[in-house]
């Protein structure tokens, strides 16, 4: 999810510097572009026309765009969450990519068995998590719901990506 990491870091940098480009990200057109990208990512993933990593990356990145565009009208432009949440997403995604996904082909048999067990026993199917992320985008009163939903999405993505690499 390199696109998501780069977009998260870019958004954090733009917010930190209070760049003029932020006004463009808060327009209805940017929100529409984000929603279109989100829909396209979900459709491509559902139809299996792209790899899981690619549509997850597109979905997460478009959610970030929609989140910023929709939520800036509800909160101050300089709210700390617009800086810290993208940094958190970039850090979390980078850590799981470097330490788990990129090393998954070196997992021992017992770790693979445990990962498969976790993947099957988790109550959150990727479709449920996508729905949770979408709903959390709409609920601005609970501003930590979206980061929690995205964290669960990133963790689930990590499990799926590791198993796809192992199964090659």
mmCIF file of C-alpha atoms in Angstrom:
data_model
loop_
_atom_site.group_PDB
_atom_site.id
_atom_site.type_symbol
_atom_site.label_atom_id
_atom_site.label_comp_id
_atom_site.label_asym_id
_atom_site.label_seq_id
_atom_site.Cartn_x
_atom_site.Cartn_y
_atom_site.Cartn_z
ATOM 1 C CA UNK A 1 0.000 0.000 0.000
ATOM 2 C CA UNK A 2 2.721 2.381 -1.039
ATOM 3 C CA UNK A 3 0.210 4.829 -2.537
ATOM 4 C CA UNK A 4 -1.619 5.059 0.777
ATOM 5 C CA UNK A 5 1.624 5.633 2.669
ATOM 6 C CA UNK A 6 2.728 8.378 0.271
ATOM 7 C CA UNK A 7 -0.680 10.077 0.281
ATOM 8 C CA UNK A 8 -0.837 9.942 4.077
ATOM 9 C CA UNK A 9 2.605 11.501 4.408
ATOM 10 C CA UNK A 10 1.744 14.117 1.781
ATOM 11 C CA UNK A 11 -1.477 15.051 3.547
ATOM 12 C CA UNK A 12 0.326 15.341 6.884
ATOM 13 C CA UNK A 13 2.985 17.563 5.312
ATOM 14 C CA UNK A 14 0.366 19.754 3.620
ATOM 15 C CA UNK A 15 -1.606 20.138 6.843
ATOM 16 C CA UNK A 16 1.516 20.859 8.872
ATOM 17 C CA UNK A 17 2.601 23.608 6.479
ATOM 18 C CA UNK A 18 -0.996 24.842 5.947
ATOM 19 C CA UNK A 19 -0.414 24.701 2.202
ATOM 20 C CA UNK A 20 -2.866 26.431 -0.148
ATOM 21 C CA UNK A 21 -3.463 23.102 -1.911
ATOM 22 C CA UNK A 22 -5.568 21.998 1.097
ATOM 23 C CA UNK A 23 -8.411 24.240 -0.070
ATOM 24 C CA UNK A 24 -8.614 22.199 -3.271
ATOM 25 C CA UNK A 25 -8.806 18.963 -1.264
ATOM 26 C CA UNK A 26 -11.803 20.327 0.648
ATOM 27 C CA UNK A 27 -13.886 21.131 -2.444
ATOM 28 C CA UNK A 28 -16.928 19.136 -3.560
ATOM 29 C CA UNK A 29 -15.033 18.201 -6.733
ATOM 30 C CA UNK A 30 -12.217 16.591 -4.717
ATOM 31 C CA UNK A 31 -14.823 14.787 -2.631
ATOM 32 C CA UNK A 32 -16.457 13.543 -5.829
ATOM 33 C CA UNK A 33 -13.120 12.362 -7.196
ATOM 34 C CA UNK A 34 -12.442 10.521 -3.945
ATOM 35 C CA UNK A 35 -15.868 8.869 -4.001
ATOM 36 C CA UNK A 36 -15.383 7.878 -7.649
ATOM 37 C CA UNK A 37 -11.967 6.389 -6.894
ATOM 38 C CA UNK A 38 -13.434 4.571 -3.903
ATOM 39 C CA UNK A 39 -16.258 3.114 -5.978
ATOM 40 C CA UNK A 40 -13.861 2.121 -8.765
ATOM 41 C CA UNK A 41 -11.505 0.434 -6.286
ATOM 42 C CA UNK A 42 -14.333 -1.520 -4.713
ATOM 43 C CA UNK A 43 -15.697 -2.530 -8.097
ATOM 44 C CA UNK A 44 -12.275 -3.627 -9.356
ATOM 45 C CA UNK A 45 -11.751 -5.610 -6.157
ATOM 46 C CA UNK A 46 -15.177 -7.204 -6.311
ATOM 47 C CA UNK A 47 -14.734 -8.202 -9.945
ATOM 48 C CA UNK A 48 -11.175 -9.401 -9.190
ATOM 49 C CA UNK A 49 -9.722 -7.308 -12.009
ATOM 50 C CA UNK A 50 -6.769 -6.171 -9.888
ATOM 51 C CA UNK A 51 -4.648 -7.661 -7.147
ATOM 52 C CA UNK A 52 -5.824 -7.409 -3.577
ATOM 53 C CA UNK A 53 -2.947 -5.091 -2.714
ATOM 54 C CA UNK A 54 -3.840 -2.749 -5.596
ATOM 55 C CA UNK A 55 -7.529 -2.354 -4.814
ATOM 56 C CA UNK A 56 -6.871 -2.115 -1.070
ATOM 57 C CA UNK A 57 -4.368 0.643 -1.789
ATOM 58 C CA UNK A 58 -6.851 2.465 -4.022
ATOM 59 C CA UNK A 59 -9.626 2.107 -1.474
ATOM 60 C CA UNK A 60 -7.527 3.306 1.469
ATOM 61 C CA UNK A 61 -6.117 6.242 -0.498
ATOM 62 C CA UNK A 62 -9.525 7.357 -1.724
ATOM 63 C CA UNK A 63 -10.909 7.039 1.813
ATOM 64 C CA UNK A 64 -8.176 9.386 2.986
ATOM 65 C CA UNK A 65 -9.197 11.920 0.341
ATOM 66 C CA UNK A 66 -12.889 11.584 1.214
ATOM 67 C CA UNK A 67 -12.133 11.764 4.933
ATOM 68 C CA UNK A 68 -10.211 15.020 4.603
ATOM 69 C CA UNK A 69 -12.640 16.570 2.147
ATOM 70 C CA UNK A 70 -15.742 15.683 4.141
ATOM 71 C CA UNK A 71 -14.407 16.264 7.638
ATOM 72 C CA UNK A 72 -12.710 19.646 7.156
ATOM 73 C CA UNK A 73 -16.106 21.296 6.960
ATOM 74 C CA UNK A 74 -16.992 19.789 10.359
ATOM 75 C CA UNK A 75 -13.746 20.633 12.190
ATOM 76 C CA UNK A 76 -11.169 23.418 12.227
ATOM 77 C CA UNK A 77 -8.680 23.365 9.372
ATOM 78 C CA UNK A 78 -5.826 23.117 11.851
ATOM 79 C CA UNK A 79 -7.344 20.323 13.969
ATOM 80 C CA UNK A 80 -4.500 18.056 15.129
ATOM 81 C CA UNK A 81 -6.247 14.952 13.798
ATOM 82 C CA UNK A 82 -5.669 16.083 10.208
ATOM 83 C CA UNK A 83 -1.932 15.940 10.863
ATOM 84 C CA UNK A 84 -1.587 13.038 13.302
ATOM 85 C CA UNK A 85 -4.015 10.504 11.826
ATOM 86 C CA UNK A 86 -2.298 10.460 8.397
ATOM 87 C CA UNK A 87 1.082 10.105 10.118
ATOM 88 C CA UNK A 88 -0.306 7.225 12.151
ATOM 89 C CA UNK A 89 -1.636 5.506 9.001
ATOM 90 C CA UNK A 90 1.696 5.924 7.212
ATOM 91 C CA UNK A 91 3.659 4.614 10.186
ATOM 92 C CA UNK A 92 1.359 1.638 10.794
ATOM 93 C CA UNK A 93 1.209 0.657 7.134
ATOM 94 C CA UNK A 94 4.979 1.036 6.723
ATOM 95 C CA UNK A 95 5.700 -1.090 9.775
ATOM 96 C CA UNK A 96 3.379 -3.945 8.794
ATOM 97 C CA UNK A 97 4.606 -3.838 5.197
ATOM 98 C CA UNK A 98 8.280 -3.941 6.129
ATOM 99 C CA UNK A 99 8.062 -6.372 9.039
ATOM 100 C CA UNK A 100 5.293 -8.719 7.960
ATOM 101 C CA UNK A 101 4.240 -8.514 4.325
ATOM 102 C CA UNK A 102 7.735 -8.255 2.859
ATOM 103 C CA UNK A 103 8.984 -11.068 5.121
ATOM 104 C CA UNK A 104 5.980 -13.383 4.774
ATOM 105 C CA UNK A 105 7.719 -15.801 2.406
ATOM 106 C CA UNK A 106 10.158 -16.547 5.248
ATOM 107 C CA UNK A 107 7.461 -17.459 7.793
ATOM 108 C CA UNK A 108 7.908 -20.869 9.369
ATOM 109 C CA UNK A 109 5.230 -23.532 9.073
ATOM 110 C CA UNK A 110 3.792 -22.927 12.542
ATOM 111 C CA UNK A 111 3.431 -19.190 11.873
ATOM 112 C CA UNK A 112 1.654 -19.905 8.591
ATOM 113 C CA UNK A 113 -0.731 -22.304 10.326
ATOM 114 C CA UNK A 114 -1.469 -19.698 12.992
ATOM 115 C CA UNK A 115 -1.947 -16.968 10.372
ATOM 116 C CA UNK A 116 -4.401 -19.146 8.445
ATOM 117 C CA UNK A 117 -6.255 -19.880 11.678
ATOM 118 C CA UNK A 118 -6.434 -16.171 12.532
ATOM 119 C CA UNK A 119 -7.560 -15.311 9.012
ATOM 120 C CA UNK A 120 -10.393 -17.850 9.163
ATOM 121 C CA UNK A 121 -11.442 -17.145 12.728
ATOM 122 C CA UNK A 122 -11.519 -13.371 12.578
ATOM 123 C CA UNK A 123 -14.995 -12.021 12.817
ATOM 124 C CA UNK A 124 -14.224 -9.219 10.405
ATOM 125 C CA UNK A 125 -14.431 -10.243 6.789
ATOM 126 C CA UNK A 126 -12.858 -7.673 4.438
ATOM 127 C CA UNK A 127 -16.346 -6.743 3.187
ATOM 128 C CA UNK A 128 -17.494 -6.007 6.726
ATOM 129 C CA UNK A 129 -14.427 -3.857 7.316
ATOM 130 C CA UNK A 130 -15.005 -1.925 4.094
ATOM 131 C CA UNK A 131 -18.555 -1.265 5.280
ATOM 132 C CA UNK A 132 -17.283 -0.187 8.700
ATOM 133 C CA UNK A 133 -14.795 2.216 7.114
ATOM 134 C CA UNK A 134 -17.517 3.697 4.891
ATOM 135 C CA UNK A 135 -19.912 4.136 7.806
ATOM 136 C CA UNK A 136 -17.160 5.624 9.979
ATOM 137 C CA UNK A 137 -16.541 8.269 7.307
ATOM 138 C CA UNK A 138 -20.096 9.492 7.788
ATOM 139 C CA UNK A 139 -20.043 9.589 11.597
ATOM 140 C CA UNK A 140 -18.118 12.737 12.404
ATOM 141 C CA UNK A 141 -19.283 12.965 16.023
ATOM 142 C CA UNK A 142 -17.030 10.051 16.942
ATOM 143 C CA UNK A 143 -13.799 11.216 15.357
ATOM 144 C CA UNK A 144 -11.812 8.170 16.503
ATOM 145 C CA UNK A 145 -14.132 5.684 14.807
ATOM 146 C CA UNK A 146 -12.557 6.233 11.381
ATOM 147 C CA UNK A 147 -8.953 5.645 12.582
ATOM 148 C CA UNK A 148 -10.073 2.503 14.409
ATOM 149 C CA UNK A 149 -11.855 1.216 11.308
ATOM 150 C CA UNK A 150 -8.822 1.992 9.121
ATOM 151 C CA UNK A 151 -6.540 0.246 11.619
ATOM 152 C CA UNK A 152 -8.692 -2.877 11.423
ATOM 153 C CA UNK A 153 -8.693 -2.592 7.626
ATOM 154 C CA UNK A 154 -4.879 -2.317 7.552
ATOM 155 C CA UNK A 155 -4.476 -5.309 9.894
ATOM 156 C CA UNK A 156 -6.863 -7.400 7.795
ATOM 157 C CA UNK A 157 -5.080 -6.284 4.622
ATOM 158 C CA UNK A 158 -1.810 -7.427 6.176
ATOM 159 C CA UNK A 159 -3.168 -10.903 6.862
ATOM 160 C CA UNK A 160 -4.586 -11.238 3.345
ATOM 161 C CA UNK A 161 -1.415 -9.912 1.673
ATOM 162 C CA UNK A 162 0.821 -12.254 3.692
ATOM 163 C CA UNK A 163 -1.287 -15.282 2.804
ATOM 164 C CA UNK A 164 -1.336 -14.324 -0.880
ATOM 165 C CA UNK A 165 2.461 -14.158 -0.911
ATOM 166 C CA UNK A 166 2.739 -17.477 0.938
ATOM 167 C CA UNK A 167 0.302 -19.196 -1.440
ATOM 168 C CA UNK A 168 2.161 -18.172 -4.629
#
